Amino acid sequence: MIQIGKNKAFNFSLPRLPKLLQFFTTWRCIIWKINVKKILSKDCSIKFIVNQETDSESIRNVHILKFQDLSKLEGLGWIEYSFKISKIPEINTGKWWLQPSIEVNGFINMQIDYIRFMYDNYRKEIYFPKMGHLLPIHKIRPNVPEAFKD
């Protein structure tokens, strides 16, 4: 687990992952387990980066969460944040690698637990327009003991 403190900027790159056959055939997702505890400045952002390279081609996938997006995640606890990454079209022979990294700018208190990869053949996005539309458990089930209401 990585604890990102109250630094102005933080860059973290994982090691290059070598050729893996399961990445050749389908589009896929990368999933980051993160916990945004506290946002301390309005000029903060998180940039998720996935670099891929073969002998002949390189792709850089970048996904940015700005303050407006991060403020929705603040205080939710551990979440799995996912997005699609592109596949390199033709990989015949030679070297191939993939390298995830993250850049945090601004003052933010957060944690990163892990990343993982997932096939994305039949995955459907679930969109909740406002988190207020989801009822707390004590309103759905009023007989829940007081200790479990939050």
CSV table of C-alpha atoms in Angstrom, one decimal:
chain,number,residue,atom,x,y,z
A,1,MET,CA,0.0,0.0,0.0
A,2,ILE,CA,1.2,3.5,-0.9
A,3,GLN,CA,0.4,6.4,1.4
A,4,ILE,CA,0.4,9.7,-0.5
A,5,GLY,CA,0.7,12.6,2.0
A,6,LYS,CA,0.4,16.3,1.7
A,7,ASN,CA,3.0,16.8,-1.0
A,8,LYS,CA,2.7,19.2,-3.8
A,9,ALA,CA,3.6,16.6,-6.5
A,10,PHE,CA,4.1,12.8,-6.4
A,11,ASN,CA,5.1,10.5,-9.2
A,12,PHE,CA,5.1,6.7,-8.9
A,13,SER,CA,5.9,4.3,-11.7
A,14,LEU,CA,5.5,0.5,-11.3
A,15,PRO,CA,8.0,-1.8,-13.0
A,16,ARG,CA,7.6,-2.6,-16.7
A,17,LEU,CA,5.4,-5.7,-17.1
A,18,PRO,CA,6.7,-8.0,-19.8
A,19,LYS,CA,4.7,-9.6,-22.6
A,20,LEU,CA,1.5,-11.2,-21.4
A,21,LEU,CA,-0.6,-13.2,-23.8
A,22,GLN,CA,-4.0,-12.3,-22.3
A,23,PHE,CA,-3.5,-8.7,-23.3
A,24,PHE,CA,-3.1,-9.4,-27.0
A,25,THR,CA,-6.7,-10.4,-27.9
A,26,THR,CA,-9.1,-8.0,-26.3
A,27,TRP,CA,-9.6,-4.5,-25.0
A,28,ARG,CA,-9.0,-4.4,-21.3
A,29,CYS,CA,-9.4,-2.3,-18.2
A,30,ILE,CA,-7.0,-1.3,-15.6
A,31,ILE,CA,-8.4,-1.0,-12.1
A,32,TRP,CA,-6.8,1.1,-9.3
A,33,LYS,CA,-7.9,0.6,-5.7
A,34,ILE,CA,-7.7,4.1,-4.2
A,35,ASN,CA,-8.8,5.9,-1.1
A,36,VAL,CA,-9.1,9.7,-1.4
A,37,LYS,CA,-9.1,10.7,2.3
A,38,LYS,CA,-8.9,14.5,2.1
A,39,ILE,CA,-8.4,17.1,-0.6
A,40,LEU,CA,-6.4,20.0,0.7
A,41,SER,CA,-6.3,22.3,-2.3
A,42,LYS,CA,-8.5,23.1,-5.3
A,43,ASP,CA,-5.7,22.8,-7.8
A,44,CYS,CA,-5.1,19.1,-7.3
A,45,SER,CA,-5.4,16.3,-9.9
A,46,ILE,CA,-4.5,12.7,-10.3
A,47,LYS,CA,-3.1,11.5,-13.7
A,48,PHE,CA,-3.3,7.7,-14.3
A,49,ILE,CA,-0.8,6.7,-17.1
A,50,VAL,CA,-0.3,3.4,-18.8
A,51,ASN,CA,2.6,3.2,-21.3
A,52,GLN,CA,2.8,0.3,-23.8
A,53,GLU,CA,5.5,-0.4,-26.2
A,54,THR,CA,6.6,-2.9,-28.8
A,55,ASP,CA,9.5,-2.9,-31.3
A,56,SER,CA,7.5,-0.8,-33.7
A,57,GLU,CA,4.8,1.1,-31.8
A,58,SER,CA,4.1,2.8,-28.5
A,59,ILE,CA,0.8,3.9,-26.9
A,60,ARG,CA,0.4,6.2,-23.9
A,61,ASN,CA,-3.1,6.0,-22.2
A,62,VAL,CA,-3.7,9.0,-19.9
A,63,HIS,CA,-6.7,9.4,-17.7
A,64,ILE,CA,-7.0,12.5,-15.5
A,65,LEU,CA,-9.2,13.2,-12.5
A,66,LYS,CA,-9.4,16.9,-11.7
A,67,PHE,CA,-10.7,18.6,-8.5
A,68,GLN,CA,-14.4,18.3,-9.5
A,69,ASP,CA,-14.0,14.5,-10.0
A,70,LEU,CA,-11.9,14.0,-6.9
A,71,SER,CA,-14.3,15.9,-4.7
A,72,LYS,CA,-17.0,13.2,-5.5
A,73,LEU,CA,-14.6,10.5,-4.3
A,74,GLU,CA,-13.4,12.3,-1.1
A,75,GLY,CA,-14.3,10.4,2.0
A,76,LEU,CA,-16.0,7.4,0.2
A,77,GLY,CA,-13.3,5.0,1.5
A,78,TRP,CA,-11.7,2.4,-0.7
A,79,ILE,CA,-13.0,2.3,-4.3
A,80,GLU,CA,-11.9,0.6,-7.4
A,81,TYR,CA,-11.4,3.2,-10.1
A,82,SER,CA,-11.3,1.7,-13.6
A,83,PHE,CA,-10.9,2.8,-17.2
A,84,LYS,CA,-10.1,1.1,-20.6
A,85,ILE,CA,-6.6,0.9,-22.0
A,86,SER,CA,-5.9,0.5,-25.7
A,87,LYS,CA,-4.5,-2.7,-27.1
A,88,ILE,CA,-1.6,-2.6,-29.5
A,89,PRO,CA,-3.0,-3.9,-32.8
A,90,GLU,CA,-0.4,-6.4,-34.1
A,91,ILE,CA,2.2,-7.9,-31.9
A,92,ASN,CA,4.2,-10.5,-33.9
A,93,THR,CA,7.5,-10.9,-32.3
A,94,GLY,CA,10.0,-9.1,-30.2
A,95,LYS,CA,9.7,-7.1,-27.0
A,96,TRP,CA,6.5,-5.9,-25.5
A,97,TRP,CA,5.9,-4.2,-22.2
A,98,LEU,CA,3.3,-2.3,-20.2
A,99,GLN,CA,4.0,0.2,-17.4
A,100,PRO,CA,1.4,1.8,-15.2
A,101,SER,CA,2.2,5.0,-13.3
A,102,ILE,CA,0.4,7.7,-11.4
A,103,GLU,CA,1.1,11.4,-11.0
A,104,VAL,CA,-0.6,13.4,-8.2
A,105,ASN,CA,-0.4,17.2,-8.3
A,106,GLY,CA,-1.6,19.5,-5.6
A,107,PHE,CA,-2.2,18.8,-1.9
A,108,ILE,CA,-4.1,15.6,-1.4
A,109,ASN,CA,-4.2,12.9,1.3
A,110,MET,CA,-4.8,9.5,-0.4
A,111,GLN,CA,-3.8,5.9,-0.5
A,112,ILE,CA,-3.3,3.4,-3.3
A,113,ASP,CA,-3.6,-0.3,-2.4
A,114,TYR,CA,-3.2,-2.1,-5.7
A,115,ILE,CA,-3.8,-2.2,-9.5
A,116,ARG,CA,-5.2,-5.1,-11.5
A,117,PHE,CA,-6.2,-5.8,-15.0
A,118,MET,CA,-9.5,-7.1,-16.3
A,119,TYR,CA,-10.9,-8.2,-19.6
A,120,ASP,CA,-13.5,-5.8,-20.9
A,121,ASN,CA,-15.6,-7.9,-23.4
A,122,TYR,CA,-19.0,-7.6,-21.8
A,123,ARG,CA,-18.5,-5.0,-19.1
A,124,LYS,CA,-21.2,-2.4,-18.9
A,125,GLU,CA,-20.7,0.9,-17.1
A,126,ILE,CA,-23.1,1.8,-14.2
A,127,TYR,CA,-23.8,5.4,-14.0
A,128,PHE,CA,-25.3,7.1,-10.9
A,129,PRO,CA,-26.1,10.7,-11.8
A,130,LYS,CA,-26.0,11.8,-8.1
A,131,MET,CA,-24.8,9.9,-5.1
A,132,GLY,CA,-27.8,11.3,-3.2
A,133,HIS,CA,-30.0,9.0,-5.2
A,134,LEU,CA,-28.6,6.0,-3.3
A,135,LEU,CA,-30.4,5.6,0.0
A,136,PRO,CA,-28.4,4.8,3.1
A,137,ILE,CA,-29.0,1.3,4.5
A,138,HIS,CA,-31.0,2.5,7.5
A,139,LYS,CA,-33.6,4.0,5.2
A,140,ILE,CA,-33.9,0.9,3.1
A,141,ARG,CA,-33.9,-1.5,6.1
A,142,PRO,CA,-35.2,0.5,9.1
A,143,ASN,CA,-34.6,-2.4,11.5
A,144,VAL,CA,-30.8,-2.2,11.1
A,145,PRO,CA,-29.2,-1.7,14.6
A,146,GLU,CA,-28.0,1.8,15.4
A,147,ALA,CA,-24.3,0.8,15.3
A,148,PHE,CA,-24.5,-0.1,11.6
A,149,LYS,CA,-26.4,2.9,10.4
A,150,ASP,CA,-23.3,4.8,9.1
